[in-house]
Amino acid sequence: MLKLDHIQKSFDGVPVLRDITLQVEDGEIVSILGPSGCGKTTLLNLILGIVEADNGTISYNGEDLTHMAMEKRGFNIVFQDYALFPNLNVYQNITYGLRNKPNISSKEEVEDLIDLLGLREHLTKRVDQLSGGQKQRVALARTMVMKPRILLLDEPLSALDGVIKESIKDRIKTIAREYHLTTIIVTHDPEEALTLSDRVLIIDKGNISQYAKPEEIVHQPKNDFVRKFILNQLEIKRNNIYALFGDMTQLAATM
Ligand SMILES: Nc1ncnc2c1ncn2[C@@H]1O[C@H](COP(=O)(O)OP(=O)(O)O)[C@@H](O)[C@H]1O
Ligand SMILES: [Mg+2]
């Protein structure tokens, strides 16, 4: 279990995270949801270990990580911009982390991930020949071969849309379930957070606004921020479609 206790973080005297206390259970998928600039990436970086908290503690399965170096924590992140190596092909990107630590994943495990993420036909392609969704899958595979104890994803779907987005979402879920992998995903999109995760952590002005299962957030929003800024976005989307086309069930019936 990952535990954050009274975490505080300021940049240049400006508080970004004011008082964050939360627990993430093993194998759980948790989304961190909030508007741009609210401190989501900072929170992810704190867990990863590339940003240190001003106050508070982080522990994993009872072990204090607060001042532990990033490499020793055994967590891994997929960055927002994928950060793939443009001069290497897909297979070389996926196995890059194994070059000095070949025992972490066996050849079979690497092959399984390649198939699970649908990358077999792309292995010899250069990264710049790939679509956004394909790059995202390579970034996921590259991180997964290192067998992280916790998988951190910073806005993994925000550069994707439509069917591709849904397909990556499914793959993230499949990986998390199949590997019983604790997965923490940053997003600014309520729909993404509510459909992808076991629990959603909503951040407002550096504090936790609500941390609950998706159905609880929808049916029992804890405060005005959750109601107005999270749930209203979904309502507006639905109403826009309705205003233009009417009842969507009629639309579906004609297809
Ligand atoms: N290394 C840093 N130095 C100074 N300010 C930072 C740094 N990292 C983030 N910030 C500031 O902290 C706030 C939260 O940033 P961030 O965590 O990236 O937000 P989000 O990911 O929710 O969009 C922003 O105002 C940002 O400018
Ligand atoms: Mg961010």
PDB file of C-alpha atoms and ligand atoms in Angstrom:
ATOM      1  CA  MET A   1       0.000   0.000   0.000  1.00  0.00           C
ATOM      2  CA  LEU A   2       1.239   3.478  -0.918  1.00  0.00           C
ATOM      3  CA  LYS A   3       0.690   6.103   1.784  1.00  0.00           C
ATOM      4  CA  LEU A   4       1.082   9.854   1.607  1.00  0.00           C
ATOM      5  CA  ASP A   5       0.810  11.710   4.897  1.00  0.00           C
ATOM      6  CA  HIS A   6       0.328  15.469   5.128  1.00  0.00           C
ATOM      7  CA  ILE A   7       2.422  16.200   2.041  1.00  0.00           C
ATOM      8  CA  GLN A   8       3.173  19.866   1.394  1.00  0.00           C
ATOM      9  CA  LYS A   9       5.080  21.405  -1.499  1.00  0.00           C
ATOM     10  CA  SER A  10       5.735  24.998  -2.522  1.00  0.00           C
ATOM     11  CA  PHE A  11       7.646  26.422  -5.467  1.00  0.00           C
ATOM     12  CA  ASP A  12       9.307  29.800  -4.888  1.00  0.00           C
ATOM     13  CA  GLY A  13       7.157  30.350  -1.810  1.00  0.00           C
ATOM     14  CA  VAL A  14       3.916  29.579  -3.634  1.00  0.00           C
ATOM     15  CA  PRO A  15       2.086  26.558  -2.175  1.00  0.00           C
ATOM     16  CA  VAL A  16       1.168  23.984  -4.828  1.00  0.00           C
ATOM     17  CA  LEU A  17       0.229  21.043  -2.597  1.00  0.00           C
ATOM     18  CA  ARG A  18      -1.088  22.203   0.764  1.00  0.00           C
ATOM     19  CA  ASP A  19      -1.968  19.081   2.715  1.00  0.00           C
ATOM     20  CA  ILE A  20      -2.256  15.800   0.857  1.00  0.00           C
ATOM     21  CA  THR A  21      -3.022  12.622   2.789  1.00  0.00           C
ATOM     22  CA  LEU A  22      -4.087   9.508   0.924  1.00  0.00           C
ATOM     23  CA  GLN A  23      -3.642   5.772   0.510  1.00  0.00           C
ATOM     24  CA  VAL A  24      -3.551   3.686  -2.643  1.00  0.00           C
ATOM     25  CA  GLU A  25      -4.179  -0.059  -2.267  1.00  0.00           C
ATOM     26  CA  ASP A  26      -2.125  -2.669  -4.126  1.00  0.00           C
ATOM     27  CA  GLY A  27      -3.485  -3.321  -7.614  1.00  0.00           C
ATOM     28  CA  GLU A  28      -5.730  -0.273  -7.517  1.00  0.00           C
ATOM     29  CA  ILE A  29      -6.121   2.148 -10.450  1.00  0.00           C
ATOM     30  CA  VAL A  30      -6.327   5.703  -9.137  1.00  0.00           C
ATOM     31  CA  SER A  31      -6.820   8.842 -11.212  1.00  0.00           C
ATOM     32  CA  ILE A  32      -5.571  12.231 -10.086  1.00  0.00           C
ATOM     33  CA  LEU A  33      -8.049  14.708 -11.528  1.00  0.00           C
ATOM     34  CA  GLY A  34      -8.026  18.486 -11.499  1.00  0.00           C
ATOM     35  CA  PRO A  35      -7.692  21.583 -13.676  1.00  0.00           C
ATOM     36  CA  SER A  36      -4.440  22.559 -15.369  1.00  0.00           C
ATOM     37  CA  GLY A  37      -1.876  23.894 -12.907  1.00  0.00           C
ATOM     38  CA  CYS A  38      -3.479  22.401  -9.786  1.00  0.00           C
ATOM     39  CA  GLY A  39      -0.425  20.292  -8.926  1.00  0.00           C
ATOM     40  CA  LYS A  40      -1.173  16.891 -10.495  1.00  0.00           C
ATOM     41  CA  THR A  41       2.237  16.409 -12.131  1.00  0.00           C
ATOM     42  CA  THR A  42       3.944  17.682  -8.984  1.00  0.00           C
ATOM     43  CA  LEU A  43       2.145  15.024  -6.943  1.00  0.00           C
ATOM     44  CA  LEU A  44       3.168  12.316  -9.422  1.00  0.00           C
ATOM     45  CA  ASN A  45       6.786  13.549  -9.356  1.00  0.00           C
ATOM     46  CA  LEU A  46       6.754  13.449  -5.558  1.00  0.00           C
ATOM     47  CA  ILE A  47       5.652   9.811  -5.619  1.00  0.00           C
ATOM     48  CA  LEU A  48       8.224   8.997  -8.313  1.00  0.00           C
ATOM     49  CA  GLY A  49      10.960  10.742  -6.331  1.00  0.00           C
ATOM     50  CA  ILE A  50      12.128  13.483  -8.700  1.00  0.00           C
ATOM     51  CA  VAL A  51      10.547  16.173  -6.504  1.00  0.00           C
ATOM     52  CA  GLU A  52      11.012  16.208  -2.741  1.00  0.00           C
ATOM     53  CA  ALA A  53       8.251  17.297  -0.357  1.00  0.00           C
ATOM     54  CA  ASP A  54       8.768  20.261   1.993  1.00  0.00           C
ATOM     55  CA  ASN A  55       6.800  18.447   4.672  1.00  0.00           C
ATOM     56  CA  GLY A  56       5.045  15.140   5.169  1.00  0.00           C
ATOM     57  CA  THR A  57       5.968  11.526   4.474  1.00  0.00           C
ATOM     58  CA  ILE A  58       5.591   8.924   1.733  1.00  0.00           C
ATOM     59  CA  SER A  59       5.736   5.205   2.421  1.00  0.00           C
ATOM     60  CA  TYR A  60       5.174   1.994   0.487  1.00  0.00           C
ATOM     61  CA  ASN A  61       4.277  -1.248   2.267  1.00  0.00           C
ATOM     62  CA  GLY A  62       5.494   0.281   5.524  1.00  0.00           C
ATOM     63  CA  GLU A  63       8.855   1.390   4.113  1.00  0.00           C
ATOM     64  CA  ASP A  64       9.622   5.104   4.418  1.00  0.00           C
ATOM     65  CA  LEU A  65      10.367   6.533   0.956  1.00  0.00           C
ATOM     66  CA  THR A  66      10.318  10.213   1.849  1.00  0.00           C
ATOM     67  CA  HIS A  67      14.052  10.715   1.250  1.00  0.00           C
ATOM     68  CA  MET A  68      14.747   7.608  -0.808  1.00  0.00           C
ATOM     69  CA  ALA A  69      16.335   8.062  -4.258  1.00  0.00           C
ATOM     70  CA  MET A  70      14.062   7.557  -7.252  1.00  0.00           C
ATOM     71  CA  GLU A  71      15.924   4.440  -8.575  1.00  0.00           C
ATOM     72  CA  LYS A  72      15.497   2.647  -5.242  1.00  0.00           C
ATOM     73  CA  ARG A  73      11.749   3.213  -5.087  1.00  0.00           C
ATOM     74  CA  GLY A  74      11.078   0.870  -8.002  1.00  0.00           C
ATOM     75  CA  PHE A  75       8.324   3.013  -9.476  1.00  0.00           C
ATOM     76  CA  ASN A  76       8.214   4.037 -13.093  1.00  0.00           C
ATOM     77  CA  ILE A  77       6.525   6.742 -15.116  1.00  0.00           C
ATOM     78  CA  VAL A  78       5.240   7.261 -18.644  1.00  0.00           C
ATOM     79  CA  PHE A  79       5.689  10.949 -19.364  1.00  0.00           C
ATOM     80  CA  GLN A  80       3.118  13.128 -21.098  1.00  0.00           C
ATOM     81  CA  ASP A  81       5.295  13.518 -24.231  1.00  0.00           C
ATOM     82  CA  TYR A  82       6.299   9.773 -24.257  1.00  0.00           C
ATOM     83  CA  ALA A  83      10.040  10.716 -24.243  1.00  0.00           C
ATOM     84  CA  LEU A  84      10.967   7.932 -26.686  1.00  0.00           C
ATOM     85  CA  PHE A  85      14.383   7.739 -28.368  1.00  0.00           C
ATOM     86  CA  PRO A  86      13.896   8.981 -31.950  1.00  0.00           C
ATOM     87  CA  ASN A  87      17.075   7.334 -33.249  1.00  0.00           C
ATOM     88  CA  LEU A  88      16.082   3.857 -32.050  1.00  0.00           C
ATOM     89  CA  ASN A  89      13.436   1.571 -33.523  1.00  0.00           C
ATOM     90  CA  VAL A  90      10.382   0.348 -31.621  1.00  0.00           C
ATOM     91  CA  TYR A  91      11.985  -2.868 -30.346  1.00  0.00           C
ATOM     92  CA  GLN A  92      15.126  -1.031 -29.242  1.00  0.00           C
ATOM     93  CA  ASN A  93      13.004   1.535 -27.412  1.00  0.00           C
ATOM     94  CA  ILE A  94      11.013  -1.165 -25.618  1.00  0.00           C
ATOM     95  CA  THR A  95      14.120  -3.035 -24.453  1.00  0.00           C
ATOM     96  CA  TYR A  96      16.319   0.016 -23.793  1.00  0.00           C
ATOM     97  CA  GLY A  97      16.033  -0.196 -19.990  1.00  0.00           C
ATOM     98  CA  LEU A  98      17.002  -3.877 -20.045  1.00  0.00           C
ATOM     99  CA  ARG A  99      20.422  -3.308 -21.668  1.00  0.00           C
ATOM    100  CA  ASN A 100      22.104  -3.046 -18.249  1.00  0.00           C
ATOM    101  CA  LYS A 101      19.550  -5.112 -16.340  1.00  0.00           C
ATOM    102  CA  PRO A 102      18.695  -7.987 -18.708  1.00  0.00           C
ATOM    103  CA  ASN A 103      17.331 -10.194 -15.921  1.00  0.00           C
ATOM    104  CA  ILE A 104      14.357  -8.009 -15.028  1.00  0.00           C
ATOM    105  CA  SER A 105      12.188  -9.367 -17.872  1.00  0.00           C
ATOM    106  CA  SER A 106      12.691 -12.623 -19.766  1.00  0.00           C
ATOM    107  CA  LYS A 107      12.497 -12.740 -23.567  1.00  0.00           C
ATOM    108  CA  GLU A 108       9.054 -14.362 -23.248  1.00  0.00           C
ATOM    109  CA  GLU A 109       7.797 -11.596 -20.957  1.00  0.00           C
ATOM    110  CA  VAL A 110       8.962  -8.950 -23.428  1.00  0.00           C
ATOM    111  CA  GLU A 111       7.253 -10.847 -26.265  1.00  0.00           C
ATOM    112  CA  ASP A 112       4.025 -11.099 -24.223  1.00  0.00           C
ATOM    113  CA  LEU A 113       3.975  -7.339 -23.688  1.00  0.00           C
ATOM    114  CA  ILE A 114       4.614  -6.695 -27.372  1.00  0.00           C
ATOM    115  CA  ASP A 115       1.547  -8.804 -28.212  1.00  0.00           C
ATOM    116  CA  LEU A 116      -0.589  -7.411 -25.390  1.00  0.00           C
ATOM    117  CA  LEU A 117       0.064  -3.895 -26.661  1.00  0.00           C
ATOM    118  CA  GLY A 118      -0.365  -4.822 -30.335  1.00  0.00           C
ATOM    119  CA  LEU A 119       3.126  -3.734 -31.356  1.00  0.00           C
ATOM    120  CA  ARG A 120       4.411  -6.815 -33.196  1.00  0.00           C
ATOM    121  CA  GLU A 121       3.967  -5.392 -36.702  1.00  0.00           C
ATOM    122  CA  HIS A 122       5.754  -2.144 -35.747  1.00  0.00           C
ATOM    123  CA  LEU A 123       8.923  -3.497 -34.121  1.00  0.00           C
ATOM    124  CA  THR A 124      11.396  -2.382 -36.795  1.00  0.00           C
ATOM    125  CA  LYS A 125       9.801   1.016 -37.406  1.00  0.00           C
ATOM    126  CA  ARG A 126      11.392   4.239 -36.302  1.00  0.00           C
ATOM    127  CA  VAL A 127       9.545   6.207 -33.651  1.00  0.00           C
ATOM    128  CA  ASP A 128       8.828   9.085 -36.039  1.00  0.00           C
ATOM    129  CA  GLN A 129       6.907   6.683 -38.298  1.00  0.00           C
ATOM    130  CA  LEU A 130       4.366   5.980 -35.549  1.00  0.00           C
ATOM    131  CA  SER A 131       1.010   7.561 -34.733  1.00  0.00           C
ATOM    132  CA  GLY A 132       0.328   9.071 -31.310  1.00  0.00           C
ATOM    133  CA  GLY A 133      -1.503   5.970 -30.092  1.00  0.00           C
ATOM    134  CA  GLN A 134       1.323   3.711 -31.257  1.00  0.00           C
ATOM    135  CA  LYS A 135       3.926   5.892 -29.515  1.00  0.00           C
ATOM    136  CA  GLN A 136       1.886   5.725 -26.338  1.00  0.00           C
ATOM    137  CA  ARG A 137       1.820   1.910 -26.517  1.00  0.00           C
ATOM    138  CA  VAL A 138       5.610   1.800 -27.034  1.00  0.00           C
ATOM    139  CA  ALA A 139       6.066   4.082 -24.013  1.00  0.00           C
ATOM    140  CA  LEU A 140       3.831   1.760 -21.964  1.00  0.00           C
ATOM    141  CA  ALA A 141       5.723  -1.355 -23.091  1.00  0.00           C
ATOM    142  CA  ARG A 142       9.097   0.244 -22.396  1.00  0.00           C
ATOM    143  CA  THR A 143       8.000   1.056 -18.854  1.00  0.00           C
ATOM    144  CA  MET A 144       6.312  -2.293 -18.217  1.00  0.00           C
ATOM    145  CA  VAL A 145       9.374  -4.407 -19.151  1.00  0.00           C
ATOM    146  CA  MET A 146      11.080  -2.835 -16.126  1.00  0.00           C
ATOM    147  CA  LYS A 147       8.351  -4.350 -13.879  1.00  0.00           C
ATOM    148  CA  PRO A 148       7.577  -1.277 -11.822  1.00  0.00           C
ATOM    149  CA  ARG A 149       6.044  -1.769  -8.358  1.00  0.00           C
ATOM    150  CA  ILE A 150       3.828   1.184  -9.195  1.00  0.00           C
ATOM    151  CA  LEU A 151       3.022   2.507 -12.669  1.00  0.00           C
ATOM    152  CA  LEU A 152       2.646   6.274 -12.950  1.00  0.00           C
ATOM    153  CA  LEU A 153       1.084   7.833 -16.051  1.00  0.00           C
ATOM    154  CA  ASP A 154       0.992  11.572 -16.725  1.00  0.00           C
ATOM    155  CA  GLU A 155      -1.942  12.434 -19.026  1.00  0.00           C
ATOM    156  CA  PRO A 156      -1.469   9.248 -21.088  1.00  0.00           C
ATOM    157  CA  LEU A 157      -4.594   9.864 -23.176  1.00  0.00           C
ATOM    158  CA  SER A 158      -4.661  13.621 -23.633  1.00  0.00           C
ATOM    159  CA  ALA A 159      -2.933  13.598 -27.044  1.00  0.00           C
ATOM    160  CA  LEU A 160      -5.279  10.899 -28.348  1.00  0.00           C
ATOM    161  CA  ASP A 161      -8.903  10.898 -29.340  1.00  0.00           C
ATOM    162  CA  GLY A 162     -11.899   8.786 -30.259  1.00  0.00           C
ATOM    163  CA  VAL A 163     -11.495   5.079 -30.827  1.00  0.00           C
ATOM    164  CA  ILE A 164      -7.708   5.188 -30.272  1.00  0.00           C
ATOM    165  CA  LYS A 165      -8.216   6.751 -26.871  1.00  0.00           C
ATOM    166  CA  GLU A 166     -10.711   4.058 -25.874  1.00  0.00           C
ATOM    167  CA  SER A 167      -8.364   1.341 -27.062  1.00  0.00           C
ATOM    168  CA  ILE A 168      -5.396   2.675 -25.032  1.00  0.00           C
ATOM    169  CA  LYS A 169      -7.690   3.053 -22.026  1.00  0.00           C
ATOM    170  CA  ASP A 170      -8.663  -0.623 -22.343  1.00  0.00           C
ATOM    171  CA  ARG A 171      -5.026  -1.670 -22.607  1.00  0.00           C
ATOM    172  CA  ILE A 172      -4.045   0.293 -19.500  1.00  0.00           C
ATOM    173  CA  LYS A 173      -6.887  -1.412 -17.622  1.00  0.00           C
ATOM    174  CA  THR A 174      -5.922  -4.844 -18.954  1.00  0.00           C
ATOM    175  CA  ILE A 175      -2.274  -4.376 -17.950  1.00  0.00           C
ATOM    176  CA  ALA A 176      -3.176  -3.116 -14.491  1.00  0.00           C
ATOM    177  CA  ARG A 177      -5.500  -6.087 -13.882  1.00  0.00           C
ATOM    178  CA  GLU A 178      -3.308  -8.751 -15.482  1.00  0.00           C
ATOM    179  CA  TYR A 179      -0.183  -7.701 -13.575  1.00  0.00           C
ATOM    180  CA  HIS A 180      -2.116  -6.678 -10.433  1.00  0.00           C
ATOM    181  CA  LEU A 181      -0.239  -3.419 -10.845  1.00  0.00           C
ATOM    182  CA  THR A 182      -0.903  -0.347  -8.751  1.00  0.00           C
ATOM    183  CA  THR A 183      -1.486   2.375 -11.350  1.00  0.00           C
ATOM    184  CA  ILE A 184      -1.753   6.127 -10.790  1.00  0.00           C
ATOM    185  CA  ILE A 185      -2.931   8.221 -13.715  1.00  0.00           C
ATOM    186  CA  VAL A 186      -2.984  11.995 -14.012  1.00  0.00           C
ATOM    187  CA  THR A 187      -5.755  13.527 -16.102  1.00  0.00           C
ATOM    188  CA  HIS A 188      -7.691  16.769 -16.451  1.00  0.00           C
ATOM    189  CA  ASP A 189     -10.627  14.975 -18.122  1.00  0.00           C
ATOM    190  CA  PRO A 190     -13.460  13.885 -15.788  1.00  0.00           C
ATOM    191  CA  GLU A 191     -14.802  11.336 -18.274  1.00  0.00           C
ATOM    192  CA  GLU A 192     -11.399   9.663 -18.459  1.00  0.00           C
ATOM    193  CA  ALA A 193     -10.987   9.560 -14.697  1.00  0.00           C
ATOM    194  CA  LEU A 194     -14.478   8.236 -14.015  1.00  0.00           C
ATOM    195  CA  THR A 195     -14.365   5.487 -16.660  1.00  0.00           C
ATOM    196  CA  LEU A 196     -10.795   4.309 -16.102  1.00  0.00           C
ATOM    197  CA  SER A 197     -10.219   4.102 -12.387  1.00  0.00           C
ATOM    198  CA  ASP A 198     -11.233   2.327  -9.193  1.00  0.00           C
ATOM    199  CA  ARG A 199     -10.945   5.583  -7.291  1.00  0.00           C
ATOM    200  CA  VAL A 200     -10.607   9.215  -8.299  1.00  0.00           C
ATOM    201  CA  LEU A 201      -8.619  11.819  -6.395  1.00  0.00           C
ATOM    202  CA  ILE A 202      -9.900  15.321  -7.130  1.00  0.00           C
ATOM    203  CA  ILE A 203      -7.523  18.178  -6.328  1.00  0.00           C
ATOM    204  CA  ASP A 204      -8.588  21.765  -5.848  1.00  0.00           C
ATOM    205  CA  LYS A 205      -6.160  24.525  -4.864  1.00  0.00           C
ATOM    206  CA  GLY A 206      -3.599  22.129  -3.429  1.00  0.00           C
ATOM    207  CA  ASN A 207      -6.053  20.173  -1.297  1.00  0.00           C
ATOM    208  CA  ILE A 208      -8.008  16.980  -1.807  1.00  0.00           C
ATOM    209  CA  SER A 209     -11.527  17.929  -2.763  1.00  0.00           C
ATOM    210  CA  GLN A 210     -12.835  14.349  -2.869  1.00  0.00           C
ATOM    211  CA  TYR A 211     -11.221  10.898  -3.013  1.00  0.00           C
ATOM    212  CA  ALA A 212     -13.787   8.243  -3.797  1.00  0.00           C
ATOM    213  CA  LYS A 213     -15.077   5.598  -6.195  1.00  0.00           C
ATOM    214  CA  PRO A 214     -16.430   7.007  -9.495  1.00  0.00           C
ATOM    215  CA  GLU A 215     -20.061   6.154  -8.640  1.00  0.00           C
ATOM    216  CA  GLU A 216     -19.759   7.933  -5.311  1.00  0.00           C
ATOM    217  CA  ILE A 217     -18.359  11.043  -6.995  1.00  0.00           C
ATOM    218  CA  VAL A 218     -21.228  11.054  -9.492  1.00  0.00           C
ATOM    219  CA  HIS A 219     -24.016  10.339  -6.988  1.00  0.00           C
ATOM    220  CA  GLN A 220     -22.610  12.025  -3.901  1.00  0.00           C
ATOM    221  CA  PRO A 221     -20.348  14.896  -4.961  1.00  0.00           C
ATOM    222  CA  LYS A 222     -18.793  16.188  -1.779  1.00  0.00           C
ATOM    223  CA  ASN A 223     -18.791  19.913  -2.508  1.00  0.00           C
ATOM    224  CA  ASP A 224     -19.383  22.671  -5.068  1.00  0.00           C
ATOM    225  CA  PHE A 225     -16.039  22.193  -6.754  1.00  0.00           C
ATOM    226  CA  VAL A 226     -16.831  18.574  -7.619  1.00  0.00           C
ATOM    227  CA  ARG A 227     -20.351  19.505  -8.715  1.00  0.00           C
ATOM    228  CA  LYS A 228     -19.505  22.610 -10.749  1.00  0.00           C
ATOM    229  CA  PHE A 229     -16.105  21.910 -12.202  1.00  0.00           C
ATOM    230  CA  ILE A 230     -16.076  18.177 -12.556  1.00  0.00           C
ATOM    231  CA  LEU A 231     -19.610  16.912 -13.074  1.00  0.00           C
ATOM    232  CA  ASN A 232     -20.865  19.984 -14.932  1.00  0.00           C
ATOM    233  CA  GLN A 233     -18.294  19.378 -17.676  1.00  0.00           C
ATOM    234  CA  LEU A 234     -19.935  16.033 -18.406  1.00  0.00           C
ATOM    235  CA  GLU A 235     -23.401  17.556 -18.289  1.00  0.00           C
ATOM    236  CA  ILE A 236     -22.388  20.315 -20.723  1.00  0.00           C
ATOM    237  CA  LYS A 237     -20.966  17.780 -23.197  1.00  0.00           C
ATOM    238  CA  ARG A 238     -24.165  15.742 -23.078  1.00  0.00           C
ATOM    239  CA  ASN A 239     -26.418  18.793 -23.414  1.00  0.00           C
ATOM    240  CA  ASN A 240     -24.464  20.120 -26.417  1.00  0.00           C
ATOM    241  CA  ILE A 241     -25.069  16.884 -28.296  1.00  0.00           C
ATOM    242  CA  TYR A 242     -28.687  16.772 -27.186  1.00  0.00           C
ATOM    243  CA  ALA A 243     -29.325  20.364 -28.278  1.00  0.00           C
ATOM    244  CA  LEU A 244     -27.964  19.625 -31.744  1.00  0.00           C
ATOM    245  CA  PHE A 245     -29.307  16.166 -32.407  1.00  0.00           C
ATOM    246  CA  GLY A 246     -31.882  15.298 -29.789  1.00  0.00           C
ATOM    247  CA  ASP A 247     -32.075  11.962 -28.112  1.00  0.00           C
ATOM    248  CA  MET A 248     -28.980   9.849 -28.886  1.00  0.00           C
ATOM    249  CA  THR A 249     -30.949   6.612 -28.592  1.00  0.00           C
ATOM    250  CA  GLN A 250     -32.805   7.541 -31.797  1.00  0.00           C
ATOM    251  CA  LEU A 251     -29.480   8.182 -33.479  1.00  0.00           C
ATOM    252  CA  ALA A 252     -28.224   4.741 -32.459  1.00  0.00           C
ATOM    253  CA  ALA A 253     -31.414   3.076 -33.712  1.00  0.00           C
ATOM    254  CA  THR A 254     -30.794   4.308 -37.250  1.00  0.00           C
ATOM    255  CA  MET A 255     -27.212   2.992 -37.391  1.00  0.00           C
TER     256      MET A 255
HETATM  257  N1  LIG B   1       9.900  22.923 -10.872  1.00  0.00           N
HETATM  258  C1  LIG B   1       9.021  23.923 -10.688  1.00  0.00           C
HETATM  259  N2  LIG B   1       9.429  25.153 -10.351  1.00  0.00           N
HETATM  260  C2  LIG B   1       8.541  26.160 -10.157  1.00  0.00           C
HETATM  261  N3  LIG B   1       7.206  26.021 -10.266  1.00  0.00           N
HETATM  262  C3  LIG B   1       6.732  24.824 -10.612  1.00  0.00           C
HETATM  263  C4  LIG B   1       7.599  23.702 -10.848  1.00  0.00           C
HETATM  264  N4  LIG B   1       6.833  22.624 -11.157  1.00  0.00           N
HETATM  265  C5  LIG B   1       5.551  23.058 -11.134  1.00  0.00           C
HETATM  266  N5  LIG B   1       5.484  24.371 -10.798  1.00  0.00           N
HETATM  267  C6  LIG B   1       4.254  25.148 -10.647  1.00  0.00           C
HETATM  268  O1  LIG B   1       3.380  24.428  -9.811  1.00  0.00           O
HETATM  269  C7  LIG B   1       2.029  24.524 -10.251  1.00  0.00           C
HETATM  270  C8  LIG B   1       1.471  23.137 -10.497  1.00  0.00           C
HETATM  271  O2  LIG B   1       2.131  22.562 -11.603  1.00  0.00           O
HETATM  272  P1  LIG B   1       1.822  21.089 -12.114  1.00  0.00           P
HETATM  273  O3  LIG B   1       2.026  20.149 -10.998  1.00  0.00           O
HETATM  274  O4  LIG B   1       2.644  20.874 -13.324  1.00  0.00           O
HETATM  275  O5  LIG B   1       0.275  21.193 -12.477  1.00  0.00           O
HETATM  276  P2  LIG B   1      -0.661  20.230 -13.362  1.00  0.00           P
HETATM  277  O6  LIG B   1       0.115  19.007 -13.686  1.00  0.00           O
HETATM  278  O7  LIG B   1      -1.853  19.966 -12.496  1.00  0.00           O
HETATM  279  O8  LIG B   1      -1.056  21.009 -14.573  1.00  0.00           O
HETATM  280  C9  LIG B   1       2.050  25.395 -11.488  1.00  0.00           C
HETATM  281  O9  LIG B   1       1.718  26.699 -11.110  1.00  0.00           O
HETATM  282  C10 LIG B   1       3.485  25.324 -11.955  1.00  0.00           C
HETATM  283  O10 LIG B   1       3.865  26.478 -12.619  1.00  0.00           O
HETATM  284 MG    MG B   2       0.675  18.184 -15.544  1.00  0.00          MG
END
